[in-house]
Amino acid sequence: MAVVDIPEVEMKADEVLLQLKYVGFCGSDLSTYLGKNPMVKMPVIPGHEVGAVVVKVGADVPEGVKPGMTVTVNPYTNCGKCASCRNNRVNACQHNETLGVQRDGAMREYIALPWEKIIPAGLLTPRTCALIEPMSVGFHAVSRAQVTDIDVVMVIGCGMVGMGAVVRAAQRGATVIAADIDDEKLALAKKMGANYTVNTIKDDVHARLSEMTSGGFGPDVVIEAVGSPVTYQMAVDEVAFTGRVICIGYAKTEVSFQTKYFVQKELDIRGSRNAQPSDFRAVIHYLEKGNCPVDSLISRVVLPEEAPDAMAQWAEAPGKVFRILVSF
């Protein structure tokens, strides 16, 4: 990772010029840094968690987007032609290119993007806006799970995405169990709406879930937000019969399952990718209420020149970081 000079941004008639204020590093950026991201096209400018201010709008941009507005960004593309787009699930476009993964991202001073990808953020600060995208991924997973107030929902992994799932499941009235290997993250998950917590290293997970769930049946929904063979297997093993398993994390290696559970439990196993525009709006609505402990979710704010060292330190202790923001 290095800081470099790039050409001045050229803006098209249907684009909006943004001045970046804060951009977050996410888990996929760490995977890219470590050479373990199978989706990335290298070399790449990272960054898709954006807090920015509109500087200029193109001639063909509708009146709703104006200079001076604080905004975030929908960082995904959609082709409009594939099966996902045809089914109006553009977040899962077969040919999606996410900022900072398949195309250059937002870790820069200025970027020009199509006006359709600009999301006004009301009175939120640019710093808070950098948290919207990762939380929206967790919100979307809860939508995929069709969570209601009669469900017990276990969220495995209490990073930013998992925290979003905790918040959204709690908003829907579910009983929420947060699972992680870090007690500090679990304590924060309780503040954000979890009813119970499980430390998957220290606790007997199965015994704890039996205690927490009616009849010892296990959780109705398990949301996997880690991307590890161990947690994928845990999700299938521990979910209740006829339950729903929602997969967000990318496992870096193959995962072996007792597939008999797929049939015996008659499970619904669903992928959850990115987020829909409605998920972004829901996160903004949540953050506007002022109940989110934003400061606790931001581990560190660095300047661009400090980013390489910050990433190296994160790689050494990945479990201790929620979000590193780069301030431009």
Short mmCIF file of C-alpha atoms in Angstrom, two decimals:
data_model
loop_
_atom_site.label_atom_id
_atom_site.label_comp_id
_atom_site.label_asym_id
_atom_site.label_seq_id
_atom_site.Cartn_x
_atom_site.Cartn_y
_atom_site.Cartn_z
CA MET A 1 0.00 0.00 0.00
CA ALA A 2 1.26 3.43 -0.94
CA VAL A 3 0.02 7.01 -1.35
CA VAL A 4 0.27 8.14 -4.97
CA ASP A 5 -0.74 11.03 -7.19
CA ILE A 6 -3.52 10.35 -9.71
CA PRO A 7 -4.86 12.47 -12.59
CA GLU A 8 -7.42 15.18 -11.91
CA VAL A 9 -10.98 13.86 -11.99
CA GLU A 10 -13.01 14.43 -15.15
CA MET A 11 -16.79 14.65 -14.65
CA LYS A 12 -19.48 13.62 -17.16
CA ALA A 13 -22.83 15.34 -17.65
CA ASP A 14 -24.71 12.71 -15.64
CA GLU A 15 -22.17 12.59 -12.82
CA VAL A 16 -21.63 14.26 -9.46
CA LEU A 17 -18.21 15.42 -8.26
CA LEU A 18 -17.63 14.52 -4.61
CA GLN A 19 -15.00 15.76 -2.21
CA LEU A 20 -14.23 12.82 0.09
CA LYS A 21 -14.14 13.64 3.80
CA TYR A 22 -13.98 10.18 5.40
CA VAL A 23 -13.61 6.74 3.82
CA GLY A 24 -13.66 3.50 5.82
CA PHE A 25 -11.47 0.45 5.45
CA CYS A 26 -13.52 -2.75 5.60
CA GLY A 27 -12.74 -6.44 5.92
CA SER A 28 -12.55 -6.88 2.15
CA ASP A 29 -9.85 -4.19 2.04
CA LEU A 30 -7.88 -6.10 4.67
CA SER A 31 -8.25 -9.28 2.62
CA THR A 32 -7.03 -7.42 -0.46
CA TYR A 33 -4.06 -6.08 1.50
CA LEU A 34 -3.20 -9.62 2.60
CA GLY A 35 -3.59 -11.00 -0.93
CA LYS A 36 -6.61 -13.13 0.03
CA ASN A 37 -9.48 -11.38 -1.76
CA PRO A 38 -10.64 -13.57 -4.68
CA MET A 39 -12.89 -10.81 -6.05
CA VAL A 40 -10.38 -7.99 -6.41
CA LYS A 41 -8.73 -6.73 -9.59
CA MET A 42 -5.24 -5.53 -8.71
CA PRO A 43 -3.81 -2.96 -8.45
CA VAL A 44 -6.74 -1.03 -7.05
CA ILE A 45 -7.57 2.13 -5.12
CA PRO A 46 -9.58 0.78 -2.14
CA GLY A 47 -12.60 2.29 -0.45
CA HIS A 48 -16.37 2.03 -0.71
CA GLU A 49 -17.56 3.27 2.70
CA VAL A 50 -18.03 6.95 1.97
CA GLY A 51 -18.76 10.20 3.74
CA ALA A 52 -18.49 13.05 1.24
CA VAL A 53 -19.71 16.49 0.22
CA VAL A 54 -21.07 17.36 -3.21
CA VAL A 55 -18.78 19.84 -4.97
CA LYS A 56 -20.31 20.05 -8.44
CA VAL A 57 -23.14 18.47 -10.43
CA GLY A 58 -23.23 17.72 -14.15
CA ALA A 59 -25.71 19.29 -16.54
CA ASP A 60 -27.91 16.19 -16.67
CA VAL A 61 -28.15 15.66 -12.91
CA PRO A 62 -31.66 16.15 -11.39
CA GLU A 63 -32.29 19.05 -9.04
CA GLY A 64 -32.39 16.86 -5.92
CA VAL A 65 -28.59 16.69 -5.74
CA LYS A 66 -26.96 20.04 -4.96
CA PRO A 67 -23.47 21.32 -4.12
CA GLY A 68 -22.82 21.39 -0.39
CA MET A 69 -24.94 18.34 0.43
CA THR A 70 -23.50 15.66 2.72
CA VAL A 71 -23.88 12.27 1.04
CA THR A 72 -22.84 8.67 1.03
CA VAL A 73 -22.53 6.40 -1.99
CA ASN A 74 -24.06 3.19 -3.26
CA PRO A 75 -20.77 1.59 -4.36
CA TYR A 76 -22.19 -1.22 -6.51
CA THR A 77 -22.89 -1.33 -10.24
CA ASN A 78 -25.62 -3.29 -11.99
CA CYS A 79 -25.84 -4.25 -15.64
CA GLY A 80 -29.63 -4.18 -15.97
CA LYS A 81 -29.60 -7.35 -18.09
CA CYS A 82 -28.65 -10.35 -15.93
CA ALA A 83 -31.05 -12.62 -14.01
CA SER A 84 -30.54 -10.68 -10.76
CA CYS A 85 -31.30 -7.33 -12.38
CA ARG A 86 -34.29 -8.82 -14.21
CA ASN A 87 -35.63 -9.89 -10.80
CA ASN A 88 -35.01 -6.39 -9.38
CA ARG A 89 -32.28 -7.66 -7.03
CA VAL A 90 -29.65 -5.34 -8.43
CA ASN A 91 -27.47 -5.71 -5.32
CA ALA A 92 -26.62 -9.23 -6.56
CA CYS A 93 -25.92 -8.28 -10.19
CA GLN A 94 -23.90 -10.98 -11.88
CA HIS A 95 -21.58 -8.35 -13.34
CA ASN A 96 -21.39 -6.04 -10.31
CA GLU A 97 -18.24 -3.99 -9.85
CA THR A 98 -17.87 -2.64 -6.33
CA LEU A 99 -15.79 0.46 -5.68
CA GLY A 100 -12.40 -0.56 -4.35
CA VAL A 101 -12.77 -4.20 -5.41
CA GLN A 102 -13.39 -4.71 -9.12
CA ARG A 103 -12.77 -1.01 -9.92
CA ASP A 104 -10.89 1.86 -8.34
CA GLY A 105 -12.53 3.08 -5.15
CA ALA A 106 -12.94 6.17 -3.04
CA MET A 107 -9.65 6.45 -1.08
CA ARG A 108 -8.84 9.73 -2.80
CA GLU A 109 -9.58 13.41 -2.47
CA TYR A 110 -12.17 13.63 -5.28
CA ILE A 111 -14.31 11.17 -7.22
CA ALA A 112 -16.98 11.54 -9.91
CA LEU A 113 -19.89 9.08 -9.87
CA PRO A 114 -23.27 8.71 -11.63
CA TRP A 115 -25.95 10.71 -9.85
CA GLU A 116 -28.04 7.56 -9.31
CA LYS A 117 -25.37 6.27 -6.92
CA ILE A 118 -25.42 9.36 -4.69
CA ILE A 119 -27.43 8.97 -1.46
CA PRO A 120 -28.22 12.20 0.43
CA ALA A 121 -27.62 11.73 4.15
CA GLY A 122 -29.64 14.58 5.63
CA LEU A 123 -28.06 16.07 8.74
CA LEU A 124 -25.60 13.24 9.35
CA THR A 125 -21.93 14.20 9.44
CA PRO A 126 -19.56 12.87 6.75
CA ARG A 127 -17.79 10.92 9.51
CA THR A 128 -20.99 9.08 10.42
CA CYS A 129 -21.80 8.58 6.74
CA ALA A 130 -18.73 6.36 6.38
CA LEU A 131 -20.52 3.78 8.59
CA ILE A 132 -23.69 3.57 6.49
CA GLU A 133 -22.62 1.09 3.81
CA PRO A 134 -21.28 -1.68 6.08
CA MET A 135 -24.29 -1.43 8.38
CA SER A 136 -26.60 -1.61 5.37
CA VAL A 137 -25.09 -5.00 4.46
CA GLY A 138 -26.17 -6.28 7.88
CA PHE A 139 -29.61 -4.72 7.48
CA HIS A 140 -29.98 -6.48 4.13
CA ALA A 141 -29.14 -9.86 5.68
CA VAL A 142 -32.00 -9.42 8.14
CA SER A 143 -34.32 -8.68 5.24
CA ARG A 144 -33.13 -11.82 3.47
CA ALA A 145 -33.93 -13.77 6.66
CA GLN A 146 -37.46 -12.33 6.79
CA VAL A 147 -37.01 -11.75 10.52
CA THR A 148 -40.12 -11.05 12.62
CA ASP A 149 -40.82 -10.44 16.29
CA ILE A 150 -41.36 -14.14 17.02
CA ASP A 151 -37.86 -15.13 15.86
CA VAL A 152 -34.71 -15.83 17.82
CA VAL A 153 -31.81 -14.54 15.71
CA MET A 154 -28.17 -15.47 16.27
CA VAL A 155 -25.59 -13.21 14.61
CA ILE A 156 -22.15 -14.80 14.36
CA GLY A 157 -19.50 -12.10 14.08
CA CYS A 158 -19.86 -8.66 15.65
CA GLY A 159 -17.87 -6.54 13.26
CA MET A 160 -19.58 -3.62 11.52
CA VAL A 161 -21.68 -5.83 9.24
CA GLY A 162 -22.71 -8.08 12.10
CA MET A 163 -23.56 -5.07 14.24
CA GLY A 164 -25.86 -3.89 11.48
CA ALA A 165 -27.63 -7.24 11.61
CA VAL A 166 -27.93 -7.02 15.40
CA VAL A 167 -29.49 -3.57 15.16
CA ARG A 168 -31.96 -4.46 12.42
CA ALA A 169 -33.06 -7.74 14.02
CA ALA A 170 -33.64 -5.90 17.31
CA GLN A 171 -35.62 -3.20 15.49
CA ARG A 172 -37.89 -5.92 14.11
CA GLY A 173 -38.61 -7.16 17.62
CA ALA A 174 -36.63 -10.39 17.46
CA THR A 175 -34.73 -11.89 20.37
CA VAL A 176 -31.10 -11.37 19.37
CA ILE A 177 -28.09 -13.48 20.35
CA ALA A 178 -24.71 -11.98 19.43
CA ALA A 179 -21.77 -14.38 19.04
CA ASP A 180 -18.09 -13.45 18.76
CA ILE A 181 -14.66 -14.29 20.15
CA ASP A 182 -14.10 -10.82 21.64
CA ASP A 183 -15.82 -9.76 24.88
CA GLU A 184 -15.52 -6.04 24.08
CA LYS A 185 -17.42 -6.49 20.84
CA LEU A 186 -20.04 -8.56 22.62
CA ALA A 187 -20.52 -5.84 25.23
CA LEU A 188 -21.04 -3.31 22.46
CA ALA A 189 -23.49 -5.64 20.73
CA LYS A 190 -25.60 -5.59 23.89
CA LYS A 191 -25.68 -1.79 23.77
CA MET A 192 -26.84 -2.00 20.18
CA GLY A 193 -29.76 -4.31 20.88
CA ALA A 194 -28.58 -7.88 21.56
CA ASN A 195 -30.46 -9.65 24.34
CA TYR A 196 -27.80 -12.32 24.91
CA THR A 197 -24.16 -12.88 24.02
CA VAL A 198 -22.02 -15.95 23.45
CA ASN A 199 -18.24 -16.06 23.39
CA THR A 200 -17.63 -18.86 20.90
CA ILE A 201 -14.17 -19.62 22.30
CA LYS A 202 -14.94 -19.53 26.03
CA ASP A 203 -18.50 -20.86 26.07
CA ASP A 204 -20.14 -24.17 25.20
CA VAL A 205 -22.10 -22.70 22.31
CA HIS A 206 -24.66 -25.48 21.98
CA ALA A 207 -25.38 -25.55 25.72
CA ARG A 208 -25.73 -21.77 25.88
CA LEU A 209 -28.12 -21.69 22.92
CA SER A 210 -30.20 -24.44 24.49
CA GLU A 211 -30.55 -22.29 27.61
CA MET A 212 -31.43 -19.14 25.66
CA THR A 213 -34.04 -20.56 23.30
CA SER A 214 -37.53 -21.79 24.07
CA GLY A 215 -37.56 -25.57 24.46
CA GLY A 216 -33.84 -25.62 23.72
CA PHE A 217 -34.74 -25.64 20.02
CA GLY A 218 -31.95 -23.27 18.96
CA PRO A 219 -32.23 -20.00 17.01
CA ASP A 220 -34.77 -19.67 14.21
CA VAL A 221 -32.28 -17.62 12.20
CA VAL A 222 -28.49 -17.70 12.12
CA ILE A 223 -26.66 -14.94 10.26
CA GLU A 224 -23.05 -15.82 9.43
CA ALA A 225 -21.01 -12.61 9.25
CA VAL A 226 -17.47 -13.95 9.62
CA GLY A 227 -16.57 -16.06 6.59
CA SER A 228 -14.85 -18.97 8.36
CA PRO A 229 -15.36 -22.72 7.91
CA VAL A 230 -15.87 -23.01 11.68
CA THR A 231 -18.64 -20.40 11.80
CA TYR A 232 -20.33 -21.74 8.66
CA GLN A 233 -20.49 -25.18 10.25
CA MET A 234 -21.69 -23.66 13.51
CA ALA A 235 -24.53 -21.92 11.71
CA VAL A 236 -25.82 -25.15 10.16
CA ASP A 237 -25.28 -27.20 13.32
CA GLU A 238 -26.97 -24.78 15.71
CA VAL A 239 -29.90 -23.38 13.74
CA ALA A 240 -33.28 -24.79 14.72
CA PHE A 241 -35.10 -27.35 12.62
CA THR A 242 -36.82 -25.55 9.69
CA GLY A 243 -34.62 -22.54 10.42
CA ARG A 244 -32.95 -20.03 8.09
CA VAL A 245 -29.20 -19.67 7.64
CA ILE A 246 -28.06 -16.41 6.04
CA CYS A 247 -24.54 -16.34 4.61
CA ILE A 248 -22.72 -13.01 4.30
CA GLY A 249 -19.07 -13.89 4.84
CA TYR A 250 -16.80 -15.29 2.14
CA ALA A 251 -14.94 -18.34 3.46
CA LYS A 252 -11.36 -18.29 2.16
CA THR A 253 -11.18 -22.10 2.00
CA GLU A 254 -13.60 -24.91 1.24
CA VAL A 255 -16.16 -25.76 3.92
CA SER A 256 -17.24 -29.34 4.75
CA PHE A 257 -20.84 -29.85 5.91
CA GLN A 258 -22.92 -32.65 7.31
CA THR A 259 -25.42 -32.23 4.49
CA LYS A 260 -27.90 -34.47 6.29
CA TYR A 261 -28.78 -31.39 8.37
CA PHE A 262 -29.83 -29.55 5.21
CA VAL A 263 -32.48 -32.22 4.65
CA GLN A 264 -33.31 -33.34 8.19
CA LYS A 265 -33.85 -29.77 9.36
CA GLU A 266 -35.39 -28.71 6.03
CA LEU A 267 -33.23 -25.60 6.17
CA ASP A 268 -33.44 -22.45 4.13
CA ILE A 269 -29.84 -21.51 3.32
CA ARG A 270 -29.66 -18.09 1.70
CA GLY A 271 -26.86 -15.89 0.49
CA SER A 272 -26.90 -12.18 1.26
CA ARG A 273 -24.86 -9.86 -0.91
CA ASN A 274 -24.32 -6.12 -0.61
CA ALA A 275 -27.45 -4.05 0.05
CA GLN A 276 -30.50 -2.54 -1.60
CA PRO A 277 -31.20 1.23 -1.71
CA SER A 278 -33.94 0.65 0.87
CA ASP A 279 -31.32 -0.77 3.26
CA PHE A 280 -29.24 2.40 2.93
CA ARG A 281 -32.30 4.51 3.71
CA ALA A 282 -33.12 2.37 6.74
CA VAL A 283 -29.60 2.78 8.15
CA ILE A 284 -29.72 6.55 7.64
CA HIS A 285 -33.07 6.65 9.44
CA TYR A 286 -31.57 4.66 12.33
CA LEU A 287 -28.47 6.86 12.59
CA GLU A 288 -30.55 10.06 12.48
CA LYS A 289 -32.22 9.02 15.74
CA GLY A 290 -28.88 9.52 17.50
CA ASN A 291 -29.00 6.27 19.50
CA CYS A 292 -26.06 4.61 17.79
CA PRO A 293 -22.74 4.70 19.72
CA VAL A 294 -20.87 5.96 16.66
CA ASP A 295 -17.66 6.76 18.50
CA SER A 296 -17.41 3.18 19.76
CA LEU A 297 -17.62 1.86 16.20
CA ILE A 298 -14.70 3.96 14.95
CA SER A 299 -11.45 2.44 16.15
CA ARG A 300 -9.15 5.00 14.59
CA VAL A 301 -9.06 7.98 12.21
CA VAL A 302 -5.88 8.42 10.16
CA LEU A 303 -4.53 10.62 7.41
CA PRO A 304 -3.80 9.07 3.99
CA GLU A 305 -0.07 9.03 4.74
CA GLU A 306 -0.76 7.04 7.94
CA ALA A 307 -3.00 4.47 6.23
CA PRO A 308 -0.27 1.95 5.31
CA ASP A 309 0.91 1.70 8.92
CA ALA A 310 -2.68 1.51 10.18
CA MET A 311 -3.44 -1.35 7.80
CA ALA A 312 -0.30 -3.23 8.84
CA GLN A 313 -1.29 -2.91 12.50
CA TRP A 314 -4.83 -4.07 11.71
CA ALA A 315 -3.43 -7.14 9.95
CA GLU A 316 -1.57 -8.06 13.13
CA ALA A 317 -4.70 -7.86 15.34
CA PRO A 318 -7.79 -8.05 13.10
CA GLY A 319 -10.19 -8.94 15.90
CA LYS A 320 -9.64 -5.67 17.75
CA VAL A 321 -10.75 -3.27 15.00
CA PHE A 322 -14.24 -2.13 14.03
CA ARG A 323 -13.50 0.58 11.52
CA ILE A 324 -10.46 2.57 10.50
CA LEU A 325 -11.48 5.79 8.77
CA VAL A 326 -9.18 7.76 6.49
CA SER A 327 -9.70 11.50 6.74
CA PHE A 328 -9.11 13.47 3.56
#
